[in-house]
């Protein structure tokens, strides 16, 4: 299909932030956009539709995908974007908090892929865009499970690309650095990270840096523009980084610098030093 023709796009987590910016830009560009939210009634969508989807529930994901397929007959592009952040020292994170995060950020992608791939395989076409993070390339202190979910998404997508390529389906990763969205307000803090935690003081110092960086991050529209460009371009690369130059350069530095030197730089950025 010609990239300029309206493509049917499903974007998970389109009630705010990056998902919403993608929905607005792609629909303005003439694409047929379906965004998802767990509470679609609470969100205003102009020029695109919102459907209910909780990516942690198989039935909810299947119902939303079926609704789009019934209305449009196809889904050309999926932006797997729904996600949230969990902060706290690894020692303070409960198994329930870790599983909840992985259920949304990682297994949510599995559920959506399983629901859309049969129709994409049948049509021998489709593009899966996975919103990862630069935190999926560099492990950040007090964000262990957030980083783990994005590292896992990176591996999952590398594998998936090779499996679906023979069916004419493409998959790619978009890795934003810090972006100004509601992720900061919606971040879940490990329940045990408060008073009584051995990590309370360094955690709070690091969290101030994390939140400050996000509030000064790039606008969500920058990520949406990357999504639009790769959607309308030729064959997609494995990954696309978006964000401030210093943050994109940090990923390069990880491969170039000795590992302990790089780690020392990251630690000092978050106010940590070796004991
Ligand atoms: N902001 C950043 O600095 C940054 C950097 C790198 C990567 N990212 C990634 O970008 C993606 C979008 O985040 P954002 O920054 O735009 O945050 P956001 O403004 O908080 O938006 C998160 C979206 O995810 C949806 N969501 C959360 N849990 C869900 C679930 N169980 N089922 C369905 N939808 C769910 C929310 O929808 P409802 O609550 O309406 O259901 C919301 O639309 C995430 O994957 C995040 O990890 C963000």
PDB file of C-alpha atoms and ligand atoms in Angstrom:
ATOM      1  CA  UNK A   1       0.000   0.000   0.000  1.00  0.00           C
ATOM      2  CA  UNK A   2       1.116   3.567  -0.758  1.00  0.00           C
ATOM      3  CA  UNK A   3       2.322   5.159   2.496  1.00  0.00           C
ATOM      4  CA  UNK A   4       0.354   8.319   1.792  1.00  0.00           C
ATOM      5  CA  UNK A   5      -2.957   6.403   1.723  1.00  0.00           C
ATOM      6  CA  UNK A   6      -4.862   6.183   5.011  1.00  0.00           C
ATOM      7  CA  UNK A   7      -3.539   3.237   6.961  1.00  0.00           C
ATOM      8  CA  UNK A   8      -5.460   1.634   9.807  1.00  0.00           C
ATOM      9  CA  UNK A   9      -3.413   2.191  12.958  1.00  0.00           C
ATOM     10  CA  UNK A  10      -4.012   0.806  16.451  1.00  0.00           C
ATOM     11  CA  UNK A  11      -2.199   2.646  19.260  1.00  0.00           C
ATOM     12  CA  UNK A  12      -2.282   1.243  22.797  1.00  0.00           C
ATOM     13  CA  UNK A  13      -2.284   3.732  25.655  1.00  0.00           C
ATOM     14  CA  UNK A  14      -3.538   6.702  23.636  1.00  0.00           C
ATOM     15  CA  UNK A  15      -5.252   8.578  26.474  1.00  0.00           C
ATOM     16  CA  UNK A  16      -2.174  10.688  27.167  1.00  0.00           C
ATOM     17  CA  UNK A  17       1.483  11.359  26.432  1.00  0.00           C
ATOM     18  CA  UNK A  18       3.232   9.628  23.558  1.00  0.00           C
ATOM     19  CA  UNK A  19       0.233   7.508  22.521  1.00  0.00           C
ATOM     20  CA  UNK A  20      -2.046  10.509  22.346  1.00  0.00           C
ATOM     21  CA  UNK A  21       0.520  12.585  20.407  1.00  0.00           C
ATOM     22  CA  UNK A  22       0.845   9.706  17.899  1.00  0.00           C
ATOM     23  CA  UNK A  23      -2.950   9.439  17.550  1.00  0.00           C
ATOM     24  CA  UNK A  24      -3.317  13.161  16.895  1.00  0.00           C
ATOM     25  CA  UNK A  25      -0.443  13.401  14.406  1.00  0.00           C
ATOM     26  CA  UNK A  26      -1.300  10.243  12.453  1.00  0.00           C
ATOM     27  CA  UNK A  27      -4.998  11.109  12.203  1.00  0.00           C
ATOM     28  CA  UNK A  28      -4.142  14.676  11.093  1.00  0.00           C
ATOM     29  CA  UNK A  29      -2.000  13.044   8.408  1.00  0.00           C
ATOM     30  CA  UNK A  30      -5.036  11.122   7.115  1.00  0.00           C
ATOM     31  CA  UNK A  31      -4.508   7.747   8.729  1.00  0.00           C
ATOM     32  CA  UNK A  32      -7.428   5.897  10.324  1.00  0.00           C
ATOM     33  CA  UNK A  33      -6.499   5.820  13.986  1.00  0.00           C
ATOM     34  CA  UNK A  34      -7.860   3.745  16.848  1.00  0.00           C
ATOM     35  CA  UNK A  35      -6.347   4.551  20.224  1.00  0.00           C
ATOM     36  CA  UNK A  36      -6.931   2.533  23.357  1.00  0.00           C
ATOM     37  CA  UNK A  37      -7.497   3.362  27.009  1.00  0.00           C
ATOM     38  CA  UNK A  38      -8.769   1.490  30.035  1.00  0.00           C
ATOM     39  CA  UNK A  39     -11.259   4.363  30.489  1.00  0.00           C
ATOM     40  CA  UNK A  40     -12.077   5.600  26.975  1.00  0.00           C
ATOM     41  CA  UNK A  41     -15.083   7.646  28.189  1.00  0.00           C
ATOM     42  CA  UNK A  42     -12.772   9.920  30.172  1.00  0.00           C
ATOM     43  CA  UNK A  43     -10.799  11.046  27.110  1.00  0.00           C
ATOM     44  CA  UNK A  44     -11.641  13.373  24.255  1.00  0.00           C
ATOM     45  CA  UNK A  45     -10.579  12.213  20.795  1.00  0.00           C
ATOM     46  CA  UNK A  46     -11.045  14.400  17.716  1.00  0.00           C
ATOM     47  CA  UNK A  47     -10.615  12.796  14.293  1.00  0.00           C
ATOM     48  CA  UNK A  48      -9.743   9.401  15.763  1.00  0.00           C
ATOM     49  CA  UNK A  49     -11.538   6.804  17.878  1.00  0.00           C
ATOM     50  CA  UNK A  50     -10.854   5.493  21.343  1.00  0.00           C
ATOM     51  CA  UNK A  51     -11.627   1.888  22.189  1.00  0.00           C
ATOM     52  CA  UNK A  52     -11.449   0.221  25.578  1.00  0.00           C
ATOM     53  CA  UNK A  53      -8.445  -1.996  26.169  1.00  0.00           C
ATOM     54  CA  UNK A  54      -6.636  -3.186  29.261  1.00  0.00           C
ATOM     55  CA  UNK A  55      -3.422  -4.767  27.975  1.00  0.00           C
ATOM     56  CA  UNK A  56      -3.229  -6.971  31.089  1.00  0.00           C
ATOM     57  CA  UNK A  57      -6.406  -8.857  30.057  1.00  0.00           C
ATOM     58  CA  UNK A  58      -6.529 -11.289  27.118  1.00  0.00           C
ATOM     59  CA  UNK A  59     -10.288 -10.821  26.595  1.00  0.00           C
ATOM     60  CA  UNK A  60     -10.061  -7.025  26.638  1.00  0.00           C
ATOM     61  CA  UNK A  61      -7.223  -7.009  24.071  1.00  0.00           C
ATOM     62  CA  UNK A  62      -9.002  -9.475  21.760  1.00  0.00           C
ATOM     63  CA  UNK A  63     -12.290  -7.539  21.983  1.00  0.00           C
ATOM     64  CA  UNK A  64     -10.634  -4.245  21.029  1.00  0.00           C
ATOM     65  CA  UNK A  65      -8.704  -5.805  18.128  1.00  0.00           C
ATOM     66  CA  UNK A  66     -11.873  -7.554  16.883  1.00  0.00           C
ATOM     67  CA  UNK A  67     -13.753  -4.255  17.037  1.00  0.00           C
ATOM     68  CA  UNK A  68     -11.208  -2.550  14.772  1.00  0.00           C
ATOM     69  CA  UNK A  69     -11.059  -5.525  12.387  1.00  0.00           C
ATOM     70  CA  UNK A  70     -14.861  -5.596  12.155  1.00  0.00           C
ATOM     71  CA  UNK A  71     -15.056  -1.871  11.414  1.00  0.00           C
ATOM     72  CA  UNK A  72     -12.074  -1.555   9.057  1.00  0.00           C
ATOM     73  CA  UNK A  73     -11.365  -5.082   7.801  1.00  0.00           C
ATOM     74  CA  UNK A  74      -7.670  -4.762   8.597  1.00  0.00           C
ATOM     75  CA  UNK A  75      -5.024  -3.321  10.927  1.00  0.00           C
ATOM     76  CA  UNK A  76      -1.971  -2.063   9.044  1.00  0.00           C
ATOM     77  CA  UNK A  77       0.087  -0.670  11.906  1.00  0.00           C
ATOM     78  CA  UNK A  78       0.176  -1.295  15.654  1.00  0.00           C
ATOM     79  CA  UNK A  79       1.947   1.035  18.060  1.00  0.00           C
ATOM     80  CA  UNK A  80       2.540  -0.950  21.246  1.00  0.00           C
ATOM     81  CA  UNK A  81       2.896   1.987  23.607  1.00  0.00           C
ATOM     82  CA  UNK A  82       0.860   1.352  26.798  1.00  0.00           C
ATOM     83  CA  UNK A  83       3.098   1.282  29.816  1.00  0.00           C
ATOM     84  CA  UNK A  84       4.078   2.809  33.116  1.00  0.00           C
ATOM     85  CA  UNK A  85       7.150   3.219  35.305  1.00  0.00           C
ATOM     86  CA  UNK A  86       7.944   1.585  38.629  1.00  0.00           C
ATOM     87  CA  UNK A  87      10.623   3.114  40.872  1.00  0.00           C
ATOM     88  CA  UNK A  88      12.406   1.892  43.965  1.00  0.00           C
ATOM     89  CA  UNK A  89      15.484  -0.045  44.988  1.00  0.00           C
ATOM     90  CA  UNK A  90      15.295  -3.608  43.705  1.00  0.00           C
ATOM     91  CA  UNK A  91      15.403  -4.869  47.287  1.00  0.00           C
ATOM     92  CA  UNK A  92      12.268  -2.845  48.076  1.00  0.00           C
ATOM     93  CA  UNK A  93      10.253  -4.009  45.063  1.00  0.00           C
ATOM     94  CA  UNK A  94       7.733  -6.737  45.830  1.00  0.00           C
ATOM     95  CA  UNK A  95       7.187  -9.661  43.476  1.00  0.00           C
ATOM     96  CA  UNK A  96       3.624  -8.381  42.948  1.00  0.00           C
ATOM     97  CA  UNK A  97       4.864  -4.906  41.970  1.00  0.00           C
ATOM     98  CA  UNK A  98       7.422  -6.398  39.564  1.00  0.00           C
ATOM     99  CA  UNK A  99       4.893  -8.793  37.993  1.00  0.00           C
ATOM    100  CA  UNK A 100       2.341  -6.002  37.603  1.00  0.00           C
ATOM    101  CA  UNK A 101       4.845  -3.925  35.668  1.00  0.00           C
ATOM    102  CA  UNK A 102       5.926  -6.801  33.433  1.00  0.00           C
ATOM    103  CA  UNK A 103       2.280  -7.730  32.874  1.00  0.00           C
ATOM    104  CA  UNK A 104       1.601  -4.309  31.350  1.00  0.00           C
ATOM    105  CA  UNK A 105       4.918  -3.292  29.756  1.00  0.00           C
ATOM    106  CA  UNK A 106       5.942  -6.698  28.384  1.00  0.00           C
ATOM    107  CA  UNK A 107       3.106  -9.232  28.409  1.00  0.00           C
ATOM    108  CA  UNK A 108       0.754  -6.500  27.192  1.00  0.00           C
ATOM    109  CA  UNK A 109       2.820  -6.409  23.997  1.00  0.00           C
ATOM    110  CA  UNK A 110       2.593 -10.208  23.717  1.00  0.00           C
ATOM    111  CA  UNK A 111      -1.205 -10.093  24.077  1.00  0.00           C
ATOM    112  CA  UNK A 112      -1.593  -7.389  21.433  1.00  0.00           C
ATOM    113  CA  UNK A 113       0.809  -9.126  19.014  1.00  0.00           C
ATOM    114  CA  UNK A 114      -1.031 -12.450  19.410  1.00  0.00           C
ATOM    115  CA  UNK A 115      -4.347 -10.718  18.678  1.00  0.00           C
ATOM    116  CA  UNK A 116      -3.212  -8.817  15.562  1.00  0.00           C
ATOM    117  CA  UNK A 117      -0.707 -11.181  13.950  1.00  0.00           C
ATOM    118  CA  UNK A 118      -3.177 -13.755  12.522  1.00  0.00           C
ATOM    119  CA  UNK A 119      -4.883 -11.110  10.347  1.00  0.00           C
ATOM    120  CA  UNK A 120      -1.528  -9.551   9.408  1.00  0.00           C
ATOM    121  CA  UNK A 121      -0.137 -12.945   8.397  1.00  0.00           C
ATOM    122  CA  UNK A 122      -3.235 -13.596   6.305  1.00  0.00           C
ATOM    123  CA  UNK A 123      -2.737 -10.302   4.452  1.00  0.00           C
ATOM    124  CA  UNK A 124       1.046 -10.745   4.393  1.00  0.00           C
ATOM    125  CA  UNK A 125       1.501  -7.152   5.559  1.00  0.00           C
ATOM    126  CA  UNK A 126       1.785  -5.214   8.775  1.00  0.00           C
ATOM    127  CA  UNK A 127       4.045  -3.057  10.897  1.00  0.00           C
ATOM    128  CA  UNK A 128       4.535  -3.400  14.659  1.00  0.00           C
ATOM    129  CA  UNK A 129       6.095  -0.373  16.360  1.00  0.00           C
ATOM    130  CA  UNK A 130       7.200  -1.003  19.931  1.00  0.00           C
ATOM    131  CA  UNK A 131       7.759   1.970  22.226  1.00  0.00           C
ATOM    132  CA  UNK A 132      10.814   0.961  24.221  1.00  0.00           C
ATOM    133  CA  UNK A 133      13.113   3.439  25.982  1.00  0.00           C
ATOM    134  CA  UNK A 134      16.744   4.464  26.148  1.00  0.00           C
ATOM    135  CA  UNK A 135      16.314   2.804  29.573  1.00  0.00           C
ATOM    136  CA  UNK A 136      16.025  -0.382  27.535  1.00  0.00           C
ATOM    137  CA  UNK A 137      19.703   0.016  26.577  1.00  0.00           C
ATOM    138  CA  UNK A 138      21.132   1.351  29.842  1.00  0.00           C
ATOM    139  CA  UNK A 139      20.154   0.045  33.285  1.00  0.00           C
ATOM    140  CA  UNK A 140      19.234   2.997  35.491  1.00  0.00           C
ATOM    141  CA  UNK A 141      19.414   2.984  39.315  1.00  0.00           C
ATOM    142  CA  UNK A 142      16.075   2.647  41.142  1.00  0.00           C
ATOM    143  CA  UNK A 143      14.362   1.788  37.838  1.00  0.00           C
ATOM    144  CA  UNK A 144      15.477  -1.846  37.709  1.00  0.00           C
ATOM    145  CA  UNK A 145      12.177  -3.386  36.681  1.00  0.00           C
ATOM    146  CA  UNK A 146      11.283  -0.561  34.320  1.00  0.00           C
ATOM    147  CA  UNK A 147      14.666  -1.061  32.636  1.00  0.00           C
ATOM    148  CA  UNK A 148      14.161  -4.844  32.756  1.00  0.00           C
ATOM    149  CA  UNK A 149      10.779  -4.542  31.021  1.00  0.00           C
ATOM    150  CA  UNK A 150      12.306  -2.433  28.244  1.00  0.00           C
ATOM    151  CA  UNK A 151      15.468  -4.585  27.883  1.00  0.00           C
ATOM    152  CA  UNK A 152      13.097  -7.539  27.508  1.00  0.00           C
ATOM    153  CA  UNK A 153      11.020  -5.666  24.941  1.00  0.00           C
ATOM    154  CA  UNK A 154      14.203  -5.022  22.958  1.00  0.00           C
ATOM    155  CA  UNK A 155      15.055  -8.742  22.888  1.00  0.00           C
ATOM    156  CA  UNK A 156      11.474  -9.748  22.167  1.00  0.00           C
ATOM    157  CA  UNK A 157      11.307  -7.389  19.202  1.00  0.00           C
ATOM    158  CA  UNK A 158      14.667  -8.493  17.763  1.00  0.00           C
ATOM    159  CA  UNK A 159      13.397 -12.095  17.833  1.00  0.00           C
ATOM    160  CA  UNK A 160       9.937 -11.238  16.548  1.00  0.00           C
ATOM    161  CA  UNK A 161      11.295  -9.305  13.557  1.00  0.00           C
ATOM    162  CA  UNK A 162      13.001 -12.420  12.246  1.00  0.00           C
ATOM    163  CA  UNK A 163       9.970 -14.655  12.782  1.00  0.00           C
ATOM    164  CA  UNK A 164       7.460 -12.420  11.009  1.00  0.00           C
ATOM    165  CA  UNK A 165       9.686 -11.141   8.168  1.00  0.00           C
ATOM    166  CA  UNK A 166       8.880 -14.185   5.959  1.00  0.00           C
ATOM    167  CA  UNK A 167       5.193 -13.206   6.242  1.00  0.00           C
ATOM    168  CA  UNK A 168       5.923  -9.681   4.981  1.00  0.00           C
ATOM    169  CA  UNK A 169       5.437  -8.207   8.455  1.00  0.00           C
ATOM    170  CA  UNK A 170       7.891  -5.724   9.994  1.00  0.00           C
ATOM    171  CA  UNK A 171       8.633  -4.874  13.621  1.00  0.00           C
ATOM    172  CA  UNK A 172      10.727  -2.075  15.048  1.00  0.00           C
ATOM    173  CA  UNK A 173      11.654  -0.320  18.291  1.00  0.00           C
ATOM    174  CA  UNK A 174      11.350   3.360  19.111  1.00  0.00           C
ATOM    175  CA  UNK A 175      13.530   4.373  22.068  1.00  0.00           C
ATOM    176  CA  UNK A 176      12.608   7.694  23.619  1.00  0.00           C
ATOM    177  CA  UNK A 177      14.877   9.384  26.135  1.00  0.00           C
ATOM    178  CA  UNK A 178      13.100  11.644  28.617  1.00  0.00           C
ATOM    179  CA  UNK A 179       9.738  12.871  27.347  1.00  0.00           C
ATOM    180  CA  UNK A 180       7.347  15.298  29.072  1.00  0.00           C
ATOM    181  CA  UNK A 181       4.265  13.164  29.751  1.00  0.00           C
ATOM    182  CA  UNK A 182       2.118  11.899  32.607  1.00  0.00           C
ATOM    183  CA  UNK A 183       4.557   8.978  33.056  1.00  0.00           C
ATOM    184  CA  UNK A 184       6.177  11.056  35.820  1.00  0.00           C
ATOM    185  CA  UNK A 185       2.906  11.552  37.760  1.00  0.00           C
ATOM    186  CA  UNK A 186       1.753   7.998  37.019  1.00  0.00           C
ATOM    187  CA  UNK A 187       5.025   6.413  38.200  1.00  0.00           C
ATOM    188  CA  UNK A 188       4.396   3.736  40.845  1.00  0.00           C
ATOM    189  CA  UNK A 189       6.795   3.858  43.779  1.00  0.00           C
ATOM    190  CA  UNK A 190       7.608   0.591  45.504  1.00  0.00           C
ATOM    191  CA  UNK A 191       5.571   0.501  48.686  1.00  0.00           C
ATOM    192  CA  UNK A 192       8.638  -0.300  50.748  1.00  0.00           C
ATOM    193  CA  UNK A 193      10.710   2.569  49.369  1.00  0.00           C
ATOM    194  CA  UNK A 194       9.621   5.041  52.079  1.00  0.00           C
ATOM    195  CA  UNK A 195      10.621   5.287  55.750  1.00  0.00           C
ATOM    196  CA  UNK A 196      12.403   2.164  56.951  1.00  0.00           C
ATOM    197  CA  UNK A 197      14.115   1.495  53.618  1.00  0.00           C
ATOM    198  CA  UNK A 198      17.914   1.350  53.696  1.00  0.00           C
ATOM    199  CA  UNK A 199      17.799   3.124  50.330  1.00  0.00           C
ATOM    200  CA  UNK A 200      15.364   5.915  51.208  1.00  0.00           C
ATOM    201  CA  UNK A 201      17.781   8.878  51.008  1.00  0.00           C
ATOM    202  CA  UNK A 202      19.656   7.870  47.804  1.00  0.00           C
ATOM    203  CA  UNK A 203      16.356   6.803  46.222  1.00  0.00           C
ATOM    204  CA  UNK A 204      14.763  10.175  46.882  1.00  0.00           C
ATOM    205  CA  UNK A 205      17.835  11.988  45.524  1.00  0.00           C
ATOM    206  CA  UNK A 206      17.839   9.872  42.360  1.00  0.00           C
ATOM    207  CA  UNK A 207      14.073  10.216  41.938  1.00  0.00           C
ATOM    208  CA  UNK A 208      14.347  14.016  42.003  1.00  0.00           C
ATOM    209  CA  UNK A 209      16.863  13.782  39.139  1.00  0.00           C
ATOM    210  CA  UNK A 210      14.698  11.296  37.222  1.00  0.00           C
ATOM    211  CA  UNK A 211      11.569  13.463  37.577  1.00  0.00           C
ATOM    212  CA  UNK A 212      13.426  16.673  36.781  1.00  0.00           C
ATOM    213  CA  UNK A 213      14.916  15.132  33.617  1.00  0.00           C
ATOM    214  CA  UNK A 214      11.468  13.953  32.493  1.00  0.00           C
ATOM    215  CA  UNK A 215       9.850  17.341  33.155  1.00  0.00           C
ATOM    216  CA  UNK A 216      12.593  18.906  31.007  1.00  0.00           C
ATOM    217  CA  UNK A 217      12.386  16.202  28.375  1.00  0.00           C
ATOM    218  CA  UNK A 218      11.368  16.550  24.747  1.00  0.00           C
ATOM    219  CA  UNK A 219       7.670  16.913  23.862  1.00  0.00           C
ATOM    220  CA  UNK A 220       5.714  13.751  23.043  1.00  0.00           C
ATOM    221  CA  UNK A 221       5.208  15.168  19.530  1.00  0.00           C
ATOM    222  CA  UNK A 222       8.903  14.455  18.797  1.00  0.00           C
ATOM    223  CA  UNK A 223       8.281  10.745  19.334  1.00  0.00           C
ATOM    224  CA  UNK A 224       5.082  10.925  17.268  1.00  0.00           C
ATOM    225  CA  UNK A 225       7.023  12.471  14.367  1.00  0.00           C
ATOM    226  CA  UNK A 226       9.506   9.581  14.448  1.00  0.00           C
ATOM    227  CA  UNK A 227       6.627   7.088  14.438  1.00  0.00           C
ATOM    228  CA  UNK A 228       5.047   8.850  11.450  1.00  0.00           C
ATOM    229  CA  UNK A 229       8.342   9.011   9.541  1.00  0.00           C
ATOM    230  CA  UNK A 230       9.204   5.364   9.961  1.00  0.00           C
ATOM    231  CA  UNK A 231       5.607   4.373   9.195  1.00  0.00           C
ATOM    232  CA  UNK A 232       5.657   6.276   5.935  1.00  0.00           C
ATOM    233  CA  UNK A 233       9.246   5.419   5.012  1.00  0.00           C
ATOM    234  CA  UNK A 234      10.758   2.290   3.504  1.00  0.00           C
ATOM    235  CA  UNK A 235      11.795  -0.897   5.328  1.00  0.00           C
ATOM    236  CA  UNK A 236      12.255  -0.169   9.016  1.00  0.00           C
ATOM    237  CA  UNK A 237      15.492  -0.471  10.951  1.00  0.00           C
ATOM    238  CA  UNK A 238      15.694  -2.449  14.199  1.00  0.00           C
ATOM    239  CA  UNK A 239      15.588   0.648  16.416  1.00  0.00           C
ATOM    240  CA  UNK A 240      15.164   4.425  16.350  1.00  0.00           C
ATOM    241  CA  UNK A 241      16.343   6.617  19.246  1.00  0.00           C
ATOM    242  CA  UNK A 242      14.470   9.870  19.967  1.00  0.00           C
ATOM    243  CA  UNK A 243      15.382  12.558  22.471  1.00  0.00           C
ATOM    244  CA  UNK A 244      18.062  14.958  23.554  1.00  0.00           C
ATOM    245  CA  UNK A 245      21.429  14.457  21.889  1.00  0.00           C
ATOM    246  CA  UNK A 246      23.197  13.890  25.245  1.00  0.00           C
ATOM    247  CA  UNK A 247      20.824  11.029  26.059  1.00  0.00           C
ATOM    248  CA  UNK A 248      21.177   9.408  22.649  1.00  0.00           C
ATOM    249  CA  UNK A 249      24.952   9.797  22.924  1.00  0.00           C
ATOM    250  CA  UNK A 250      24.881   7.999  26.299  1.00  0.00           C
ATOM    251  CA  UNK A 251      23.849   4.799  24.549  1.00  0.00           C
ATOM    252  CA  UNK A 252      26.827   5.095  22.227  1.00  0.00           C
ATOM    253  CA  UNK A 253      29.105   5.852  25.198  1.00  0.00           C
ATOM    254  CA  UNK A 254      28.021   2.579  26.798  1.00  0.00           C
ATOM    255  CA  UNK A 255      29.627   0.643  23.949  1.00  0.00           C
ATOM    256  CA  UNK A 256      32.681   2.873  23.619  1.00  0.00           C
ATOM    257  CA  UNK A 257      33.737   3.450  27.255  1.00  0.00           C
ATOM    258  CA  UNK A 258      35.100   0.813  29.647  1.00  0.00           C
ATOM    259  CA  UNK A 259      32.054  -0.603  31.469  1.00  0.00           C
ATOM    260  CA  UNK A 260      33.023   0.565  34.968  1.00  0.00           C
ATOM    261  CA  UNK A 261      33.805   4.069  33.699  1.00  0.00           C
ATOM    262  CA  UNK A 262      30.412   4.293  32.029  1.00  0.00           C
ATOM    263  CA  UNK A 263      28.711   2.960  35.160  1.00  0.00           C
ATOM    264  CA  UNK A 264      30.558   5.517  37.301  1.00  0.00           C
ATOM    265  CA  UNK A 265      29.248   8.333  35.100  1.00  0.00           C
ATOM    266  CA  UNK A 266      25.665   7.058  35.340  1.00  0.00           C
ATOM    267  CA  UNK A 267      25.950   6.636  39.126  1.00  0.00           C
ATOM    268  CA  UNK A 268      27.272  10.149  39.602  1.00  0.00           C
ATOM    269  CA  UNK A 269      24.439  11.564  37.478  1.00  0.00           C
ATOM    270  CA  UNK A 270      22.020  10.049  40.007  1.00  0.00           C
ATOM    271  CA  UNK A 271      24.029  11.111  43.068  1.00  0.00           C
ATOM    272  CA  UNK A 272      25.458   7.659  43.847  1.00  0.00           C
ATOM    273  CA  UNK A 273      29.032   6.728  44.731  1.00  0.00           C
ATOM    274  CA  UNK A 274      30.746   3.471  45.649  1.00  0.00           C
ATOM    275  CA  UNK A 275      31.014   2.673  49.363  1.00  0.00           C
TER     276      UNK A 275
HETATM  277  N1  LIG B   1       7.790   9.700  29.182  1.00  0.00           N
HETATM  278  C1  LIG B   1       9.008   9.224  29.019  1.00  0.00           C
HETATM  279  O1  LIG B   1      10.002   9.863  29.439  1.00  0.00           O
HETATM  280  C2  LIG B   1       9.223   7.920  28.319  1.00  0.00           C
HETATM  281  C3  LIG B   1      10.529   7.578  27.945  1.00  0.00           C
HETATM  282  C4  LIG B   1      10.753   6.363  27.303  1.00  0.00           C
HETATM  283  C5  LIG B   1       9.696   5.502  27.042  1.00  0.00           C
HETATM  284  N2  LIG B   1       8.427   5.854  27.432  1.00  0.00           N
HETATM  285  C6  LIG B   1       7.369   4.888  27.154  1.00  0.00           C
HETATM  286  O2  LIG B   1       6.327   5.494  26.430  1.00  0.00           O
HETATM  287  C7  LIG B   1       5.116   4.779  26.646  1.00  0.00           C
HETATM  288  C8  LIG B   1       3.985   5.765  26.915  1.00  0.00           C
HETATM  289  O3  LIG B   1       4.248   6.449  28.120  1.00  0.00           O
HETATM  290  P1  LIG B   1       3.967   8.010  28.331  1.00  0.00           P
HETATM  291  O4  LIG B   1       5.260   8.624  28.691  1.00  0.00           O
HETATM  292  O5  LIG B   1       3.180   8.560  27.214  1.00  0.00           O
HETATM  293  O6  LIG B   1       3.108   7.939  29.699  1.00  0.00           O
HETATM  294  P2  LIG B   1       1.601   8.340  30.074  1.00  0.00           P
HETATM  295  O7  LIG B   1       1.335   9.746  29.673  1.00  0.00           O
HETATM  296  O8  LIG B   1       1.454   7.978  31.512  1.00  0.00           O
HETATM  297  O9  LIG B   1       0.712   7.372  29.163  1.00  0.00           O
HETATM  298  C9  LIG B   1       0.660   5.998  29.412  1.00  0.00           C
HETATM  299  C10 LIG B   1      -0.457   5.361  28.601  1.00  0.00           C
HETATM  300  O10 LIG B   1      -0.416   3.950  28.852  1.00  0.00           O
HETATM  301  C11 LIG B   1      -1.723   3.500  29.124  1.00  0.00           C
HETATM  302  N3  LIG B   1      -1.746   2.343  30.012  1.00  0.00           N
HETATM  303  C12 LIG B   1      -1.118   2.144  31.180  1.00  0.00           C
HETATM  304  N4  LIG B   1      -1.407   0.936  31.671  1.00  0.00           N
HETATM  305  C13 LIG B   1      -2.239   0.337  30.781  1.00  0.00           C
HETATM  306  C14 LIG B   1      -2.911  -0.928  30.704  1.00  0.00           C
HETATM  307  N5  LIG B   1      -2.805  -1.870  31.673  1.00  0.00           N
HETATM  308  N6  LIG B   1      -3.690  -1.205  29.631  1.00  0.00           N
HETATM  309  C15 LIG B   1      -3.831  -0.277  28.658  1.00  0.00           C
HETATM  310  N7  LIG B   1      -3.258   0.933  28.667  1.00  0.00           N
HETATM  311  C16 LIG B   1      -2.465   1.231  29.730  1.00  0.00           C
HETATM  312  C17 LIG B   1      -2.465   4.694  29.719  1.00  0.00           C
HETATM  313  O11 LIG B   1      -3.841   4.561  29.358  1.00  0.00           O
HETATM  314  P3  LIG B   1      -5.093   4.497  30.369  1.00  0.00           P
HETATM  315  O12 LIG B   1      -4.582   4.866  31.741  1.00  0.00           O
HETATM  316  O13 LIG B   1      -6.050   5.497  29.808  1.00  0.00           O
HETATM  317  O14 LIG B   1      -5.581   3.112  30.260  1.00  0.00           O
HETATM  318  C18 LIG B   1      -1.830   5.864  28.993  1.00  0.00           C
HETATM  319  O15 LIG B   1      -2.540   6.181  27.818  1.00  0.00           O
HETATM  320  C19 LIG B   1       5.387   3.803  27.799  1.00  0.00           C
HETATM  321  O16 LIG B   1       5.591   2.515  27.276  1.00  0.00           O
HETATM  322  C20 LIG B   1       6.679   4.349  28.401  1.00  0.00           C
HETATM  323  O17 LIG B   1       7.434   3.345  29.026  1.00  0.00           O
HETATM  324  C21 LIG B   1       8.177   7.038  28.052  1.00  0.00           C
END
